[in-house]
Short mmCIF file of C-alpha atoms in Angstrom, two decimals:
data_model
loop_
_atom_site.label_atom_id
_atom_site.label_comp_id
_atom_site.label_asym_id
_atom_site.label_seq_id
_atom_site.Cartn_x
_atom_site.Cartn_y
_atom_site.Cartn_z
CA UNK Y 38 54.80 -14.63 137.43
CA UNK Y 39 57.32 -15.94 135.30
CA UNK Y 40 59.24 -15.86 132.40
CA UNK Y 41 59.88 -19.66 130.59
CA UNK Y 42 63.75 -19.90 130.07
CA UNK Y 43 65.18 -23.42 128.93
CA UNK Y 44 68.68 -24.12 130.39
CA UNK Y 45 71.13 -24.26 127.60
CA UNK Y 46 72.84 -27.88 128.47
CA UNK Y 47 70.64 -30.73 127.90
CA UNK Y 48 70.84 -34.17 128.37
CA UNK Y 49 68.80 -37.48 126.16
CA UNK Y 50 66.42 -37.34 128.40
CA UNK Y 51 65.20 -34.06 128.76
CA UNK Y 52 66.64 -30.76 130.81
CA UNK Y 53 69.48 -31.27 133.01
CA UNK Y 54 68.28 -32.61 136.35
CA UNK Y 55 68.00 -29.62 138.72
CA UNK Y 56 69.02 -31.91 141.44
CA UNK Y 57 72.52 -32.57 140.17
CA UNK Y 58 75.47 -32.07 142.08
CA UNK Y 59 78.10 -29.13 141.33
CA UNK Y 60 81.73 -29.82 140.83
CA UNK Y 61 82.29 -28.42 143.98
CA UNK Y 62 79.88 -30.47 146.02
CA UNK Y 63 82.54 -32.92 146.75
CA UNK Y 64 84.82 -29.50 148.37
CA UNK Y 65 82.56 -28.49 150.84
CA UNK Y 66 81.26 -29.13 154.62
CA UNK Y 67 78.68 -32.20 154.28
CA UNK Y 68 75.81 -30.37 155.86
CA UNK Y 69 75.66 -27.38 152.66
CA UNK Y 70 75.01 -29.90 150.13
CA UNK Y 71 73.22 -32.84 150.70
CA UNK Y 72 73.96 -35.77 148.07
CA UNK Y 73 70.56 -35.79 146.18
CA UNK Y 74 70.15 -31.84 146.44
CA UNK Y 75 72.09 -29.30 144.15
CA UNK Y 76 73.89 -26.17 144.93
CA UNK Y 77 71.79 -23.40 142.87
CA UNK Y 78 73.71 -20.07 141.99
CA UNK Y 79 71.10 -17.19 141.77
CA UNK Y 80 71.75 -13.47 140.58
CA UNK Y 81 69.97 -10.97 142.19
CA UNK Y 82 68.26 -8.02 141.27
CA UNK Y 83 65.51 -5.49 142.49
CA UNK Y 84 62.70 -7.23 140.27
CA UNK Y 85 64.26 -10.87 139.28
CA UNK Y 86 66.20 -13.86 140.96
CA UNK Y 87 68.22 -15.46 138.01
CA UNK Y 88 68.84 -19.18 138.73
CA UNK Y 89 71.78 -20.85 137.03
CA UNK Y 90 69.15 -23.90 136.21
CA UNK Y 91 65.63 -25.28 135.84
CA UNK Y 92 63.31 -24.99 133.50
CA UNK Y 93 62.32 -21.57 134.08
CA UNK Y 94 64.68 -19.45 135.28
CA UNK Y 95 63.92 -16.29 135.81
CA UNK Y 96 61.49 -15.76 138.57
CA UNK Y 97 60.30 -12.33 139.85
CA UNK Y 98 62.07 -11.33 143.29
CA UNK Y 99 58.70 -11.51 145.50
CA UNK Y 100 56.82 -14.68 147.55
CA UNK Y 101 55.90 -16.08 144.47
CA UNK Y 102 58.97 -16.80 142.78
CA UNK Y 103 60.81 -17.60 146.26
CA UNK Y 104 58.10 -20.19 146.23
CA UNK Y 105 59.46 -21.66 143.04
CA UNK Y 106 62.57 -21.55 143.84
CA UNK Y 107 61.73 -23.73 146.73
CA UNK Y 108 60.27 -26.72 144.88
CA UNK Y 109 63.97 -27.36 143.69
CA UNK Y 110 64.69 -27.61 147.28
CA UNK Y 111 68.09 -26.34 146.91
CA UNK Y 112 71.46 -25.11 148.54
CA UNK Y 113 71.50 -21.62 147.52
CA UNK Y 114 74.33 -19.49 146.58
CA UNK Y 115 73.68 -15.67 146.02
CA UNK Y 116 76.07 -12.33 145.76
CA UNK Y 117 75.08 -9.77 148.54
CA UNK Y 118 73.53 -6.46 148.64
CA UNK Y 119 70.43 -5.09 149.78
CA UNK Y 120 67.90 -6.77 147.42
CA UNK Y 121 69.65 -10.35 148.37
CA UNK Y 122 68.66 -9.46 151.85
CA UNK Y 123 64.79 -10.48 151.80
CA UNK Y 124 64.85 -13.32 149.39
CA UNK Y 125 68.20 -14.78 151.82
CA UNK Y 126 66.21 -14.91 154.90
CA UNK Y 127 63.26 -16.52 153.65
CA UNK Y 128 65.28 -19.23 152.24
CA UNK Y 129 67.00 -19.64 155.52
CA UNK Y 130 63.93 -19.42 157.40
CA UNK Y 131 62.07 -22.32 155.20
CA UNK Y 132 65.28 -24.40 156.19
CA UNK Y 133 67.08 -23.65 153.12
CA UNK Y 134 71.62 -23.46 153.62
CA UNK Y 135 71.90 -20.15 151.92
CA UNK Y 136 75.48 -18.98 151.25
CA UNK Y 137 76.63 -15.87 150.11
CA UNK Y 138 79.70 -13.97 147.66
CA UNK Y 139 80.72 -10.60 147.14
CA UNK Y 140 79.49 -8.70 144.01
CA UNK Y 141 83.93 -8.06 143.88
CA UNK Y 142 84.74 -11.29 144.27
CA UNK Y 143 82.05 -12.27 141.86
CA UNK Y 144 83.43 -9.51 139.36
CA UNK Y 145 87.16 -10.83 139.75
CA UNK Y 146 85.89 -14.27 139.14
CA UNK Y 147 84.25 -13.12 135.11
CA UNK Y 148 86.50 -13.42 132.53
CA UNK Y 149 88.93 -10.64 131.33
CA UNK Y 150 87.07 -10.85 127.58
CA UNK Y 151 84.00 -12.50 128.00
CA UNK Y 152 79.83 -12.41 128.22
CA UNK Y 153 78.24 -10.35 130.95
CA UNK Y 154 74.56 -11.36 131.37
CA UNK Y 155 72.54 -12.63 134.34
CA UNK Y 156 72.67 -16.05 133.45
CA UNK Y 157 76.34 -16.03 133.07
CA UNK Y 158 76.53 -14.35 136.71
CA UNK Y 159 74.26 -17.02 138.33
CA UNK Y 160 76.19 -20.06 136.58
CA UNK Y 161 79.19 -18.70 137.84
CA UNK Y 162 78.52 -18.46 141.45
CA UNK Y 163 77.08 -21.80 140.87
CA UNK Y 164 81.29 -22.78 140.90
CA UNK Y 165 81.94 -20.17 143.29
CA UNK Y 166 80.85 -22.54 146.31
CA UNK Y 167 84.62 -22.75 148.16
CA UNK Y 168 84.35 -18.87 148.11
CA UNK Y 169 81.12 -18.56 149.84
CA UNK Y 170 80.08 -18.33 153.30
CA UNK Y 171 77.07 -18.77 154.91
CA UNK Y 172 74.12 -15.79 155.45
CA UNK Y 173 73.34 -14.95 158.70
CA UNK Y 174 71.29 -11.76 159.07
CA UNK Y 175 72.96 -9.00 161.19
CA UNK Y 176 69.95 -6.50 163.04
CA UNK Y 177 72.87 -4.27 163.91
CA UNK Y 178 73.28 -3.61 160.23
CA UNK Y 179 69.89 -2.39 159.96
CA UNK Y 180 69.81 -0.57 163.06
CA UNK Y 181 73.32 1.28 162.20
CA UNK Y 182 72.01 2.32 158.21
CA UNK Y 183 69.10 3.71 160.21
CA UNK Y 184 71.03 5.62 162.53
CA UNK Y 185 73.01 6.90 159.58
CA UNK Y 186 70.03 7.64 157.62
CA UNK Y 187 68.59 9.72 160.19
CA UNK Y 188 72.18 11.42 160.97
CA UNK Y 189 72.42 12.58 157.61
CA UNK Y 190 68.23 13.73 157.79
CA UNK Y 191 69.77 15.99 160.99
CA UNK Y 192 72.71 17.70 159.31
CA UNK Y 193 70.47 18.55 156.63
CA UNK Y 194 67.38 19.74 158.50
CA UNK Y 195 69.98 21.86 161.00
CA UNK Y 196 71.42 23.36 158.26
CA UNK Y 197 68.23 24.40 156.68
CA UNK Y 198 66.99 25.75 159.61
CA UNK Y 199 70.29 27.78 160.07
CA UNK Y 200 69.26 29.46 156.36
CA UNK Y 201 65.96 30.54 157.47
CA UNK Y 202 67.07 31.88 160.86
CA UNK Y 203 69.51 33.97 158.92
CA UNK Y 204 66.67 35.37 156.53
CA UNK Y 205 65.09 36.49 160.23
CA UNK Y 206 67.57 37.12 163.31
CA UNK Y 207 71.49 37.86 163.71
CA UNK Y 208 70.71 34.92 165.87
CA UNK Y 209 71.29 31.22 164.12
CA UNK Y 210 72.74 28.83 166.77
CA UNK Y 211 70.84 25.96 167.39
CA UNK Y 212 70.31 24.62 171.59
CA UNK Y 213 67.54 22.13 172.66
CA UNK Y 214 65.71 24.45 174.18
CA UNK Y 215 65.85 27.04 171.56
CA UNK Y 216 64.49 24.34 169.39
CA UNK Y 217 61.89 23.61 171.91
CA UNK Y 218 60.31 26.87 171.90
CA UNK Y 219 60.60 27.68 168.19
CA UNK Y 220 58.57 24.00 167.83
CA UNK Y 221 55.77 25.90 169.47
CA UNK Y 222 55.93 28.73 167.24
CA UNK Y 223 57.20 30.96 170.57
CA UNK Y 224 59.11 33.77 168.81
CA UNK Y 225 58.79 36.17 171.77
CA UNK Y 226 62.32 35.96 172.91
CA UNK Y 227 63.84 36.22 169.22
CA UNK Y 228 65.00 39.56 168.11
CA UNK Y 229 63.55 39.28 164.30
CA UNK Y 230 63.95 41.23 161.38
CA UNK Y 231 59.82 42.44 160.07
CA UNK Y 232 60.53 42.06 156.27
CA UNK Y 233 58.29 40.93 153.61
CA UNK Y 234 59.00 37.32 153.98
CA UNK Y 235 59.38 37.24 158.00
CA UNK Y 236 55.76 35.50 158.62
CA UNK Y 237 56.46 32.96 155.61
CA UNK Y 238 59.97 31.84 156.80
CA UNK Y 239 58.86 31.49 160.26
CA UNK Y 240 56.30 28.98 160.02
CA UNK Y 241 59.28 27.26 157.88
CA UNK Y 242 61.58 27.72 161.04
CA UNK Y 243 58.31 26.01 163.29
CA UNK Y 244 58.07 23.57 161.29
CA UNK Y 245 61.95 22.64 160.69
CA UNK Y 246 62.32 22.88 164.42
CA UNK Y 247 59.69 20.24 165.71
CA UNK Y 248 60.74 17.81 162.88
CA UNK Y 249 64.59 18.46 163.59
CA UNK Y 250 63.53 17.62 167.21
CA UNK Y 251 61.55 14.55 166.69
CA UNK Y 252 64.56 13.57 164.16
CA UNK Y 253 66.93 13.82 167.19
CA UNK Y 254 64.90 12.02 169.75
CA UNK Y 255 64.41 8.86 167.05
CA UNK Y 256 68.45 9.36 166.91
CA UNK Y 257 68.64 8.48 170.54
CA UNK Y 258 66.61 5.78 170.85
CA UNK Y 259 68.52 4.01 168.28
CA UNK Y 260 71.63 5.19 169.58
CA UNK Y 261 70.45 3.00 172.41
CA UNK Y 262 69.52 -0.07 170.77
CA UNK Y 263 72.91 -0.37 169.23
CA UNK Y 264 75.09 -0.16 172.14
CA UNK Y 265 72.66 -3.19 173.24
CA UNK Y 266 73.83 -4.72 170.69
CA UNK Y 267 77.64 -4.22 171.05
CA UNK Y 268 78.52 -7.10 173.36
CA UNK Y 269 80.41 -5.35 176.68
CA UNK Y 270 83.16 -7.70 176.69
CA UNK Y 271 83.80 -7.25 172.65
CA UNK Y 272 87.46 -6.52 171.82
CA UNK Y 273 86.91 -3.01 170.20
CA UNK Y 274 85.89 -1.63 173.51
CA UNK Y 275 89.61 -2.37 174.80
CA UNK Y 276 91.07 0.40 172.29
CA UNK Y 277 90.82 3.90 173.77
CA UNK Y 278 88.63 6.44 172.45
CA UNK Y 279 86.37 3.66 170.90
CA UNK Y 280 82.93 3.53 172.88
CA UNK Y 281 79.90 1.44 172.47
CA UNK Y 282 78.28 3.45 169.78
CA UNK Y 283 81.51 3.57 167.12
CA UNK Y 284 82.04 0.30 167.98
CA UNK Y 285 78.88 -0.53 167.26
CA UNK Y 286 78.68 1.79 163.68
CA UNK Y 287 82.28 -0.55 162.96
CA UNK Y 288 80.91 -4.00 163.84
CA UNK Y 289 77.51 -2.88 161.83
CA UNK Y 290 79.21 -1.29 158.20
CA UNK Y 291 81.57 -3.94 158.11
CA UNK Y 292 80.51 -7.14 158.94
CA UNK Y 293 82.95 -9.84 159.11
CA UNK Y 294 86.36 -8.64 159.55
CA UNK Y 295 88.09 -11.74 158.33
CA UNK Y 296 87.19 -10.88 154.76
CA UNK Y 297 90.03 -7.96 154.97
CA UNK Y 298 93.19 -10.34 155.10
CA UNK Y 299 95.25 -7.44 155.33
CA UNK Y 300 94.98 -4.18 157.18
CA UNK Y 301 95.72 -2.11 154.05
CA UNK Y 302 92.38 -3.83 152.54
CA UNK Y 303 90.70 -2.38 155.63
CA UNK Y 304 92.21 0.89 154.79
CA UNK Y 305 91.06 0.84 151.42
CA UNK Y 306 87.82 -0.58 152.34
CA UNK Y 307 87.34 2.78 154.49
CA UNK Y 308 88.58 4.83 152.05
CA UNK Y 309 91.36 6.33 153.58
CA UNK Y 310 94.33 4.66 151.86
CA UNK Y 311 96.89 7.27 150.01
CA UNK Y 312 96.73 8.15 146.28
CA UNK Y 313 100.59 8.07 145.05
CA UNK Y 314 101.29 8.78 141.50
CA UNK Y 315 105.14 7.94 140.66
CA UNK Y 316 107.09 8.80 137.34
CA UNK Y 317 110.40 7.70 137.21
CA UNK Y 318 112.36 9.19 140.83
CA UNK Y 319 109.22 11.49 141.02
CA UNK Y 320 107.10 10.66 144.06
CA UNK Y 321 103.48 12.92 144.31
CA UNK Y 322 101.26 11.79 146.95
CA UNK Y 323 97.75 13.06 145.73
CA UNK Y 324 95.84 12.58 149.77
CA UNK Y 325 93.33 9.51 150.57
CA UNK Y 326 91.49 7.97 147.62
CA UNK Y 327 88.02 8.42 149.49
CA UNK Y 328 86.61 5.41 147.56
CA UNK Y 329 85.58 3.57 150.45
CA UNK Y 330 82.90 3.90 152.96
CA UNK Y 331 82.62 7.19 153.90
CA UNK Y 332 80.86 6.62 156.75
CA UNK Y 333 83.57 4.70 158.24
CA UNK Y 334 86.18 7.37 157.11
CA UNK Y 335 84.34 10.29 158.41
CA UNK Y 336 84.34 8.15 162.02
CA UNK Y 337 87.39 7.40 161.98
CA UNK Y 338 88.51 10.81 161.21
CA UNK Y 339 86.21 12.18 164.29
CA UNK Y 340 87.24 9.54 166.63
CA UNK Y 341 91.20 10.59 165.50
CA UNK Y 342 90.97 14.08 166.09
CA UNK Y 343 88.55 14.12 169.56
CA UNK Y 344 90.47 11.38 170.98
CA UNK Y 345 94.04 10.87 170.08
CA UNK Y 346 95.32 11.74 173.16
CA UNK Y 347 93.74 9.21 174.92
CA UNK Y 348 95.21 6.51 172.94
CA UNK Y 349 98.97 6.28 173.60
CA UNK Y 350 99.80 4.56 170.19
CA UNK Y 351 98.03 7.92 168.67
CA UNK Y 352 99.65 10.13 170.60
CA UNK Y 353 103.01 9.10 169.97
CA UNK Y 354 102.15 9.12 166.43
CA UNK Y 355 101.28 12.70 166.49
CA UNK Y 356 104.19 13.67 168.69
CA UNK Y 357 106.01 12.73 166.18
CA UNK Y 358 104.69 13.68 163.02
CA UNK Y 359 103.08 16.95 164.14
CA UNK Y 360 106.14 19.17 163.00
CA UNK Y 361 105.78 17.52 159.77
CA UNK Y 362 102.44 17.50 159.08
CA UNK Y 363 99.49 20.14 160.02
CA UNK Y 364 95.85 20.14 159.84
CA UNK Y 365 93.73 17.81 158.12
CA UNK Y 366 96.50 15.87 156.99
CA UNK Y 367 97.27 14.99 160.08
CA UNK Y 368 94.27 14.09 161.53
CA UNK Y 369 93.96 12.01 158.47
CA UNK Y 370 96.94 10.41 158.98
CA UNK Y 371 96.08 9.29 162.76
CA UNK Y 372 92.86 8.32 161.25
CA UNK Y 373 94.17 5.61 159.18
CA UNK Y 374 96.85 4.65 161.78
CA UNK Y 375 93.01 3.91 164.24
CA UNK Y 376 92.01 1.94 161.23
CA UNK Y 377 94.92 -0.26 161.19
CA UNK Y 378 94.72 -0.53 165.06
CA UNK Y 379 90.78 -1.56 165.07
CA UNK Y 380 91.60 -4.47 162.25
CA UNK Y 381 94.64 -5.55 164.24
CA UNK Y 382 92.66 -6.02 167.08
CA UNK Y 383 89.39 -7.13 165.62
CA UNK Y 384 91.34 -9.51 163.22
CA UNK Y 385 93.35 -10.99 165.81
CA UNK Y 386 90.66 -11.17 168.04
CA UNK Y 387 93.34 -9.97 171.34
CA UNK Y 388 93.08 -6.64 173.58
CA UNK Y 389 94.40 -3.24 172.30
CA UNK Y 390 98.10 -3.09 173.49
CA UNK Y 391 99.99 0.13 173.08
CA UNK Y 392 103.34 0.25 171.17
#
């Protein structure tokens, strides 16, 4: 279950005392670290929590080790990501103050020349307490990485199907009820092509159909439970050409907005910030980086082009910058200008006002 690992500092009598305060215990709000209980950093991974102290400590990432970790009874502090997820809320739900820091800020916070290990990660966000905050479990996360998920599963079961309607029929756009009768195998409306492979590709084409239909009514449902989720009074839904659902894919990818303390950060964050390369009085601007979420980019990029004119702080950028710029660049352009409009707003907390 697990593996015996001796903490390095010692003390005459024995191990360190678990129990022990952290030099930061004294920097914090009272009720994360109570006097006679310890802050505990832990690294996470998909198989092992790595706990900056204890006798053992390495425990496997499943009920068992969770269980003790518990007999410390300690404030936890662990980095984020999706395998911190599960061991976080049980911890919170056994009464446990779990706090959380990001894997960059973690990263920024290692030493220029220095050891990289587990241990040295957990030890560090040990210290890392002022930089933490607390974890509190967001459902519309989950429900908006499932709704992405399943987007994705469309595009690529639509554009498979596409292929084998080629192979068949002049014939390859997609409608509901196209799909509906192709799901049943009803091909007595198509116009096909009686090659060798006809019969083989169109049990493909039945069988692409009924799953690209079921794929698009799951898509819908959670549609649904996400808007439910977006609160009607929340301060995104003031910006034009934002509804409930990209609100809702905005307030789900990114989380807290305070952790951006500057719209360009938010920029970056969605990957849409420009690449500019200078040498000497030599200016070359290379496009976006596209090192961010590209989720978020590719929204913000839809949302720009399908409604800029209904927002009058886009439109009067692309009045005047249409002349100079065409195309994608454009579009791109007023897609990062939306970005720094949603943090303003979100950050701020206040109702979009046009400028």
């Amino acid at each position: 279950m697990v593996e015996s690992k001796t903490e390095a500092k010692s003390s005459e009598v024995g191990v360190t005392d678990p129990y022990r305060r952290t030099e930061h215990c004294g920097k914090i709000h009272a009720y994360r670290c109570d006097k006679g209980v310890g802050v505990i950093g832990i690294d996470i991974s998909k198989d092992h929590l790595i706990t900056s102290r204890g006798r053992v400590r390495r425990y496997e990432n499943n009920k068992r080790g969770y269980e003790e970790i518990l007999k410390m009874k300690p404030c936890t502090i662990e980095p984020t990501g999706v395998y911190a997820i599960r061991p976080c809320q049980y911890f919170k739900e056994k009464g446990i103050k779990v706090l959380q820091v990001s894997p960059n800020m973690l990263s920024r916070e290692k030493e220029f020349r220095g050891k990289k290990t587990d241990f040295y990660d957990a030890e560090k966000l040990e210290n890392m307490v002022d930089k933490a905050k607390e974890y509190e479990y967001n459902p519309l996360r989950e429900l908006v990485t499932l709704y992405l998920f399943l987007k994705d599963i469309e595009v690529k079961y639509k554009n498979r199907l596409k292929r084998a309607l080629f192979l068949v029929s002049d014939n390859d756009k997609i409608s509901k009820e196209r799909l509906e009768k192709l799901a049943k195998g009803d091909f007595t409306q198509e116009e096909l092509y009686n090659l060798e492979y006809t019969p083989i590709v169109l049990e493909e084409i039945k069988v692409l159909a009924k799953t690209l239909l079921e794929t698009q009514e799951k898509l819908e449902e959670v549609r649904r439970m996400i808007e439910e989720q977006v609160p009607q009074d929340h301060v995104l839904l003031t910006i034009p050409g934002v509804g409930r659902l990209a609100a809702g894919i905005i307030i789900g990818i990114v989380g807290d907005v305070k952790r951006f303390p500057k719209p360009e950060s938010f920029v970056a964050y969605c990957g849409l910030d420009p690449v500019v390369e200078r040498s000497g009085k030599v200016v070359v601007s290379k496009g976006i980086s596209k090192r961010g979420n590209k989720y978020l980019r590719s929204l913000f990029y839809f949302l720009a082009e399908m409604n800029y004119s209904k927002n009058p702080t886009l439109l009067k950028f692309y009045e005047a910058h249409k002349d100079r710029l065409q195309g994608k660049k454009l579009f791109t352009a007023l897609a990062r200008k939306l970005a720094r409009i949603v943090w303003s707003v979100w950050y701020n907390n206040k109702p979009y006002e046009p400028k």
